[in-house]
C-alpha positions as protocol buffer text, in pm:
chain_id: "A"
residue {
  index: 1
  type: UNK
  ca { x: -3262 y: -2294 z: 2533 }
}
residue {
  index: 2
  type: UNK
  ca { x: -3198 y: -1938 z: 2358 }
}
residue {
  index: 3
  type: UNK
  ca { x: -2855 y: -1897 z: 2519 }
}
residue {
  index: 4
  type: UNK
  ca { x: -2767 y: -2282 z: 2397 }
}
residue {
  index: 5
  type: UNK
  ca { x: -2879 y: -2174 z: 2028 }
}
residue {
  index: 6
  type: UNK
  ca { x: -2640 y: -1877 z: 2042 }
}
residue {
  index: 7
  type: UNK
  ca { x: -2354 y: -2040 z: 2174 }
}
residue {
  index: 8
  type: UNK
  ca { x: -2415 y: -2289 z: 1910 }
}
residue {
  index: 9
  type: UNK
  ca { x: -2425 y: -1976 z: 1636 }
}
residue {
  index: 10
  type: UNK
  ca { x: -2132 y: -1817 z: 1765 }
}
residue {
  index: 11
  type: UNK
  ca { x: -1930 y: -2131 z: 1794 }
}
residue {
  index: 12
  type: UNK
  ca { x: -2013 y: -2294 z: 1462 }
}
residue {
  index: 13
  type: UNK
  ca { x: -1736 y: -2351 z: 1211 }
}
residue {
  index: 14
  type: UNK
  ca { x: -1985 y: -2195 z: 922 }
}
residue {
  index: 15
  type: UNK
  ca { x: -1956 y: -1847 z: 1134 }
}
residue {
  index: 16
  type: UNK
  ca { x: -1592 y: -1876 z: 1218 }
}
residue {
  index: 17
  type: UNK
  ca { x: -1499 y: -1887 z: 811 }
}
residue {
  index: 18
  type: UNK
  ca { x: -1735 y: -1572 z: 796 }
}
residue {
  index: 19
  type: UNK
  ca { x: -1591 y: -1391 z: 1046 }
}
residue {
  index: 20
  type: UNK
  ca { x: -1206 y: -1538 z: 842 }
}
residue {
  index: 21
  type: UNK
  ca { x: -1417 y: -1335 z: 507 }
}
residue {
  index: 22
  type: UNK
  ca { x: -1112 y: -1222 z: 283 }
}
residue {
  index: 23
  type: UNK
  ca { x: -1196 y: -853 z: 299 }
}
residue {
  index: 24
  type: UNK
  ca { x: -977 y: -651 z: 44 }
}
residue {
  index: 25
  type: UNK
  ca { x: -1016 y: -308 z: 191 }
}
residue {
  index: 26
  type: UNK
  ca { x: -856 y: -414 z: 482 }
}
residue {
  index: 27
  type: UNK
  ca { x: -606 y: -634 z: 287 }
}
residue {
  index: 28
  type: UNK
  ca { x: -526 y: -300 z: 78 }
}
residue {
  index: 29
  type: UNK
  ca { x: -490 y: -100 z: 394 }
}
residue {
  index: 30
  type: UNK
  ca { x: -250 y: -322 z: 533 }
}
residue {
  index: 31
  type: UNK
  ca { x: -57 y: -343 z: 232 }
}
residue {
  index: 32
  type: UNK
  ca { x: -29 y: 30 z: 193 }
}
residue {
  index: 33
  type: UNK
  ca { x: 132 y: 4 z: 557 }
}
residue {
  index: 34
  type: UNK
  ca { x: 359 y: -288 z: 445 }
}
residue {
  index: 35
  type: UNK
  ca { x: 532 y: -32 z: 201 }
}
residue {
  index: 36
  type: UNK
  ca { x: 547 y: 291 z: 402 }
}
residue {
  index: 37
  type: UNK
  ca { x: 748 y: 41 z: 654 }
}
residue {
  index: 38
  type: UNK
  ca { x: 948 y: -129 z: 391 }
}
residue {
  index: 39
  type: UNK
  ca { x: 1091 y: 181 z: 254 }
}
residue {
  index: 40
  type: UNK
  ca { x: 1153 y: 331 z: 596 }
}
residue {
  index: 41
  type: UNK
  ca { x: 1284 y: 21 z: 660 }
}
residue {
  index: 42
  type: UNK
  ca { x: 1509 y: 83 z: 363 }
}
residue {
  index: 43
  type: UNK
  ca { x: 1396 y: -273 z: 210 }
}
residue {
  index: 44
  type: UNK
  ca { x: 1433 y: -211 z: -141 }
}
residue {
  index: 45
  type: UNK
  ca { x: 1355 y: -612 z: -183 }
}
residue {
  index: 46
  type: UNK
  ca { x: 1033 y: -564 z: 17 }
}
residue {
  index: 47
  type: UNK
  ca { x: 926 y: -297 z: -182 }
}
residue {
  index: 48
  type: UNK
  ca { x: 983 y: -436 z: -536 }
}
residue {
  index: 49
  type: UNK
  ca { x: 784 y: -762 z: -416 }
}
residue {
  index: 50
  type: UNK
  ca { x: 488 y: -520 z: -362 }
}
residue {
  index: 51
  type: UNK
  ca { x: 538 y: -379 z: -768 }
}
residue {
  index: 52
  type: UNK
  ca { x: 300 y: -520 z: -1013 }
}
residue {
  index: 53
  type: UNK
  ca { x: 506 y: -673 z: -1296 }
}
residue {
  index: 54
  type: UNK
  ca { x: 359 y: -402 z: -1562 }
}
residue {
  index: 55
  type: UNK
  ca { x: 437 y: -131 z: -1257 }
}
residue {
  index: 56
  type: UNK
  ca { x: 494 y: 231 z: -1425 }
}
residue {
  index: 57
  type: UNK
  ca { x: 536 y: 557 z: -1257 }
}
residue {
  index: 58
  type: UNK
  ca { x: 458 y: 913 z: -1370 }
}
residue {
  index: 59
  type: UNK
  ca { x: 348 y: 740 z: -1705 }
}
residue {
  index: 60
  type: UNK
  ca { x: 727 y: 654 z: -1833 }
}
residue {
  index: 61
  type: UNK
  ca { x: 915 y: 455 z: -1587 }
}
residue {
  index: 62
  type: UNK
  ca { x: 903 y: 98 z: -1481 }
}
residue {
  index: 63
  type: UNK
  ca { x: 1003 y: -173 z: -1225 }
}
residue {
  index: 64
  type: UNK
  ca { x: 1391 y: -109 z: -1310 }
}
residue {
  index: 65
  type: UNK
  ca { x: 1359 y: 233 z: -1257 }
}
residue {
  index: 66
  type: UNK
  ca { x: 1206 y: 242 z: -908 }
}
residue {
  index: 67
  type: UNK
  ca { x: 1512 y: -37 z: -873 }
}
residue {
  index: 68
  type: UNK
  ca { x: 1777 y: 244 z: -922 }
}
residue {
  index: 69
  type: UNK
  ca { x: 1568 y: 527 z: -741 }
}
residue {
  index: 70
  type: UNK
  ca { x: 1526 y: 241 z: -382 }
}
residue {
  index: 71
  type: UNK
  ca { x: 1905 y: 237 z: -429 }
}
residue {
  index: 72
  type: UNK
  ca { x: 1963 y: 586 z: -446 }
}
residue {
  index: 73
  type: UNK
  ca { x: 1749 y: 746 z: -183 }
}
residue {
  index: 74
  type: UNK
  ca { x: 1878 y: 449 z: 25 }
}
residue {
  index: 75
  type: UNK
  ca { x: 2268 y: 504 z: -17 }
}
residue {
  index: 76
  type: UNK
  ca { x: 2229 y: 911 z: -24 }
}
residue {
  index: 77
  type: UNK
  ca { x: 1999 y: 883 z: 326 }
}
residue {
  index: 78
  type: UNK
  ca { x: 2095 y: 683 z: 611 }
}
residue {
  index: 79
  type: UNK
  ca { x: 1734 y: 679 z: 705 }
}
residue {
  index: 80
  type: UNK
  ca { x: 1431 y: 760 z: 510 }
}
residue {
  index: 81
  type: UNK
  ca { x: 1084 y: 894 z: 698 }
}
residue {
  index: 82
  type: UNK
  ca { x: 743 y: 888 z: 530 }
}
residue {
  index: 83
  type: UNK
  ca { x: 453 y: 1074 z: 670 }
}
residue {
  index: 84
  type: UNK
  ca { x: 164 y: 1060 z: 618 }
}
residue {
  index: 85
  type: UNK
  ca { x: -52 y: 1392 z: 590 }
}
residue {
  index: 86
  type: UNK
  ca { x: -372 y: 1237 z: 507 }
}
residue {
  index: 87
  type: UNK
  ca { x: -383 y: 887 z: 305 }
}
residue {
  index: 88
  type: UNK
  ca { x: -729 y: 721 z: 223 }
}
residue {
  index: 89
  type: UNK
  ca { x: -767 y: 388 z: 31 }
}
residue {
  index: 90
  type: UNK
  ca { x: -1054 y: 262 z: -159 }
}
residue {
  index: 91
  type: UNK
  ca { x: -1151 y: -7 z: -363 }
}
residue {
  index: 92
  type: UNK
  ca { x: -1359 y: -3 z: -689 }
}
residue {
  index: 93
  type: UNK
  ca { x: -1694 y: -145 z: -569 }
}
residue {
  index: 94
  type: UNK
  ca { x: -1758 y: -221 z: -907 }
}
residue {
  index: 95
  type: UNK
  ca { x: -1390 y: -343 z: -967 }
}
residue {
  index: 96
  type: UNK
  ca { x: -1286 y: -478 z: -609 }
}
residue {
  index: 97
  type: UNK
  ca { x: -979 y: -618 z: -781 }
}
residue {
  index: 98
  type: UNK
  ca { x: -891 y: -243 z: -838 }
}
residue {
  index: 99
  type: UNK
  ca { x: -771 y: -41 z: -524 }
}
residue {
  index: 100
  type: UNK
  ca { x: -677 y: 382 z: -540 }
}
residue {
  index: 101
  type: UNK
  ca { x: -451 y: 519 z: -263 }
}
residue {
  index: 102
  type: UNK
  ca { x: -471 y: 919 z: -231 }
}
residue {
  index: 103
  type: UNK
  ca { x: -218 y: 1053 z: 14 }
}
residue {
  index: 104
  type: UNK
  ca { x: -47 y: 1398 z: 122 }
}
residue {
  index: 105
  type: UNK
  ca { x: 329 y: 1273 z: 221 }
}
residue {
  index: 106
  type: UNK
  ca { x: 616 y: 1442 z: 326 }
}
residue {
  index: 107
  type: UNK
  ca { x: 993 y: 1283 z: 298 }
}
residue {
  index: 108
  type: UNK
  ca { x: 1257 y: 1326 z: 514 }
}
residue {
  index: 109
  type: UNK
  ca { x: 1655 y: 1210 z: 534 }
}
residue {
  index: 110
  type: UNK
  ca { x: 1947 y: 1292 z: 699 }
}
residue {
  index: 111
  type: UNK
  ca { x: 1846 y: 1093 z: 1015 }
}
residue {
  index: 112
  type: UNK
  ca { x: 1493 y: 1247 z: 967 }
}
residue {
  index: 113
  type: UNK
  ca { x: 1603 y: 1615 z: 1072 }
}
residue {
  index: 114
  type: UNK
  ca { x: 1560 y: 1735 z: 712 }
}
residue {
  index: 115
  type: UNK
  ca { x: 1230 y: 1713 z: 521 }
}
residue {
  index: 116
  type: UNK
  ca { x: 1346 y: 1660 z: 134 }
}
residue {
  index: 117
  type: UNK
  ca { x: 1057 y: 1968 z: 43 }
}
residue {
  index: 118
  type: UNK
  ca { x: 856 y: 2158 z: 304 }
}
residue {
  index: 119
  type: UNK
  ca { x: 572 y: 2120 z: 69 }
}
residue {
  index: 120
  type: UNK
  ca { x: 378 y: 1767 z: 109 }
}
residue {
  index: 121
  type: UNK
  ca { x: 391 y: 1566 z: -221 }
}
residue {
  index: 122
  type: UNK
  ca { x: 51 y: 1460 z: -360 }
}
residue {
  index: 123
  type: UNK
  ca { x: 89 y: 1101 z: -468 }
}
residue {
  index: 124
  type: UNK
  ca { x: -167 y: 876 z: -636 }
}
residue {
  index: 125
  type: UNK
  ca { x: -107 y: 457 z: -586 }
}
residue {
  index: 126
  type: UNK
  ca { x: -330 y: 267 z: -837 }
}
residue {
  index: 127
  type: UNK
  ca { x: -347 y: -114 z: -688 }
}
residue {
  index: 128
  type: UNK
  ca { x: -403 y: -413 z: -866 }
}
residue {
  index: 129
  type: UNK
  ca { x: -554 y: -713 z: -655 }
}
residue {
  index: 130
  type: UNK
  ca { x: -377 y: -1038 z: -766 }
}
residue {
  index: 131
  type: UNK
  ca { x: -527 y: -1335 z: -558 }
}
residue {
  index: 132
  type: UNK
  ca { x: -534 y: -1181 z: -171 }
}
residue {
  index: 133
  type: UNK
  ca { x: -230 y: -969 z: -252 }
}
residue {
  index: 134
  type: UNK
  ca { x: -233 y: -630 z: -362 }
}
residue {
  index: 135
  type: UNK
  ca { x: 36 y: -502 z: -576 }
}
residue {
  index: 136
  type: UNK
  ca { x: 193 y: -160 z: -726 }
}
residue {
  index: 137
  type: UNK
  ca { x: 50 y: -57 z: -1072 }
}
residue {
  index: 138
  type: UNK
  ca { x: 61 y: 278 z: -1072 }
}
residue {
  index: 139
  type: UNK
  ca { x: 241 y: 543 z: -893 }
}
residue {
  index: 140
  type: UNK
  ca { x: 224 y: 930 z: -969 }
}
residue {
  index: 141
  type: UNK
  ca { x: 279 y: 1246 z: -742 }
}
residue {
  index: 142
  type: UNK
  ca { x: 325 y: 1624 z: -784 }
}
């Protein structure tokens, strides 16, 4: 009779749609991945559908200017590698429709023989949650 009950538990349509829970960490996570591939992938489309449409970087420049940079870096560099140092995402507990990326990156071209600067950029991605999508707000590095 106990086994029947948690067949009937695990089974049920009411713990299927909690197990389905929209869970925004791991929607920013993937998201985060979705643009390190897109602009490896040298997607410039892919990455400006990820941009917020008030998207600024280093304080000053906007959606149009990460437009020009994409097709810059992609026509100077026949292929483009991120990586990855350390990254950690987070979302505001208090805010979960506010995300914070925090990553050590370094950039490579030239067929990925040649790393841009030996010295990792420290870049800061502020994400705003729009629906279940994530999307660019705020971009800074040093």
């Amino acid at each position: 009779m106990r086994r029947r009950h948690c067949l009937w538990v695990v089974s049920s349509p009411w713990w299927l749609a909690a197990c389905g829970k929209d869970d925004p960490q791991a929607a920013l996570d993937a998201t985060v991945r979705q643009l390190q591939d897109a602009l490896e992938a040298r997607d410039s489309n892919a990455v400006m559908a990820l941009l917020d449409a008030r998207f600024r970087a280093q304080e000053e420049f906007d959606a149009e200017w990460a437009q020009r940079t994409l097709r810059l870096m992609f026509l100077r560099y026949a292929q483009v590698r991120i990586v990855a140092i350390s990254r950690r995402n987070s979302v505001d507990p208090q805010a979960p429709h506010l995300g914070r990326t925090e990553a050590q990156v370094l950039v490579s071209g030239a067929q990925g023989l040649i790393p841009e600067r030996i010295t990792p950029y420290a870049v800061q991605l502020e994400w705003r949650r729009q629906g279940k999508d994530w999307r660019l707000y705020d971009l800074r590095w040093q």
